[in-house]
Coordinates of C-alpha atoms in Angstrom, one line a residue:
X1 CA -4.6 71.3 -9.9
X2 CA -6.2 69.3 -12.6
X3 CA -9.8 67.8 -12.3
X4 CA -9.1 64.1 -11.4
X5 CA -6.7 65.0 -8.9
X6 CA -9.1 67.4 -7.1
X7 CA -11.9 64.8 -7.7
X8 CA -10.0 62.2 -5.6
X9 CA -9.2 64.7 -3.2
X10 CA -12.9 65.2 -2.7
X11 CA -14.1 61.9 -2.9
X12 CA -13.7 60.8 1.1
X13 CA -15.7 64.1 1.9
X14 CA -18.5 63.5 -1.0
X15 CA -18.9 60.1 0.2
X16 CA -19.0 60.4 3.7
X17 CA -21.4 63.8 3.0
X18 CA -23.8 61.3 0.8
X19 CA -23.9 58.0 2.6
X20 CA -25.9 57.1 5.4
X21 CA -24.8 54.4 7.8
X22 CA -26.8 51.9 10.6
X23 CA -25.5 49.4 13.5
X24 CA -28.1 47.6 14.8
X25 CA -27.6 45.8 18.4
X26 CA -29.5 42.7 19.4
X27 CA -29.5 41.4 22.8
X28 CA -27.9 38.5 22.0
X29 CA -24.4 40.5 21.8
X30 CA -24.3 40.3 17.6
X31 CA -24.6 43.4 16.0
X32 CA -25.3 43.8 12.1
X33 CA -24.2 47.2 10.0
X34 CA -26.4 48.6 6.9
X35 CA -25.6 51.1 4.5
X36 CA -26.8 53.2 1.9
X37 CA -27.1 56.9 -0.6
X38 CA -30.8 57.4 -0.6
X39 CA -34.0 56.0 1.0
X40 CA -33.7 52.6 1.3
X41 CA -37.6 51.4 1.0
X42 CA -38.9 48.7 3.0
X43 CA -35.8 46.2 3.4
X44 CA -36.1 42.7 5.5
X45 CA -33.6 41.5 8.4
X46 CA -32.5 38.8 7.6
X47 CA -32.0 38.3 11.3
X48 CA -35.0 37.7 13.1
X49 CA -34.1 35.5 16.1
X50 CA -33.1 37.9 18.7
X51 CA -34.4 41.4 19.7
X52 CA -32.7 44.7 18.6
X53 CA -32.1 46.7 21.9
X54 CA -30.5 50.1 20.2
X55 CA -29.4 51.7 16.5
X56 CA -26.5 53.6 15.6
X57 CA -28.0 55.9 13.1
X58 CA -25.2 58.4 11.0
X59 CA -27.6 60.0 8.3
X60 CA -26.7 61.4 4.8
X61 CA -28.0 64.5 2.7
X62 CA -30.6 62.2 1.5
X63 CA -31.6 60.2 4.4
X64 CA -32.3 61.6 7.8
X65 CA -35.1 59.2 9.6
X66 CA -35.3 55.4 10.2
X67 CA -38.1 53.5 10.6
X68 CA -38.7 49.8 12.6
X69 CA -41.3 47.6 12.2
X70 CA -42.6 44.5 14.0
X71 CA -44.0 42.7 10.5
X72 CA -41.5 42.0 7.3
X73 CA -44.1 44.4 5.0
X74 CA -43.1 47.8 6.6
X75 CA -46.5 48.0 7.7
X76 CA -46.8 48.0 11.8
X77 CA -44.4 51.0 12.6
X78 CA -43.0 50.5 16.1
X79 CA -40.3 52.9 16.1
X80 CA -39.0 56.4 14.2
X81 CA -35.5 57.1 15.3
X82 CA -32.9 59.8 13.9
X83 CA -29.3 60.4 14.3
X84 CA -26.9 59.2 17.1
X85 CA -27.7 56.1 19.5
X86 CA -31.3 55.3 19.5
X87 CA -32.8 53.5 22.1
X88 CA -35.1 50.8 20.8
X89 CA -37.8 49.1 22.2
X90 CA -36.6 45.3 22.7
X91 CA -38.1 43.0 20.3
X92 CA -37.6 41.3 17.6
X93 CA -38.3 43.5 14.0
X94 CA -39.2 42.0 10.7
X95 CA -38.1 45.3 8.8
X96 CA -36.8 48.6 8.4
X97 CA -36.8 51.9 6.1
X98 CA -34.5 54.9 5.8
X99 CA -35.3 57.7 4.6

């Protein structure tokens, strides 16, 4: 088998191995998905008029933890949540790491 063949053979498995996916739900029925390869730093939502009730967290090699916070700075930690469905407390969040 010759290298670029094997390569795109491997490439679904890499990818999926190295990428870290979230779904966050907000009680107003909408949900918003974020995605990433390594720690995100502090990142803003850019929805901020209804609460996030729950996170759908699929980490990566890299990234293993998220982080919510009630201020757009990544300052005021309010919750640490890791793989799986992830019970929030219901509020609204200004921000969000992954790391």
């Amino acid at each position: 088998m010759q290298f670029p063949q094997l390569f795109l053979m491997l490439l679904p498995v890499l990818s999926s191995t190295y990428a870290w996916h979230m779904t966050t739900s907000f009680d107003d029925g909408t949900s918003l998905k974020f995605d990433g390869h390594t720690n995100s730093h502090c990142k803003r939502f850019k929805k901020s008029n209804a609460g996030i009730n729950n996170v759908y967290f699929e980490g990566s090699s890299f990234a293993d933890t998220f982080e919510l916070f009630s201020d757009t700075r990544c300052k005021s930690l309010v919750f640490k949540g890791k793989k799986g469905s992830n019970n929030v407390p219901d509020e609204e969040y200004g921000s969000y790491k992954v790391y």
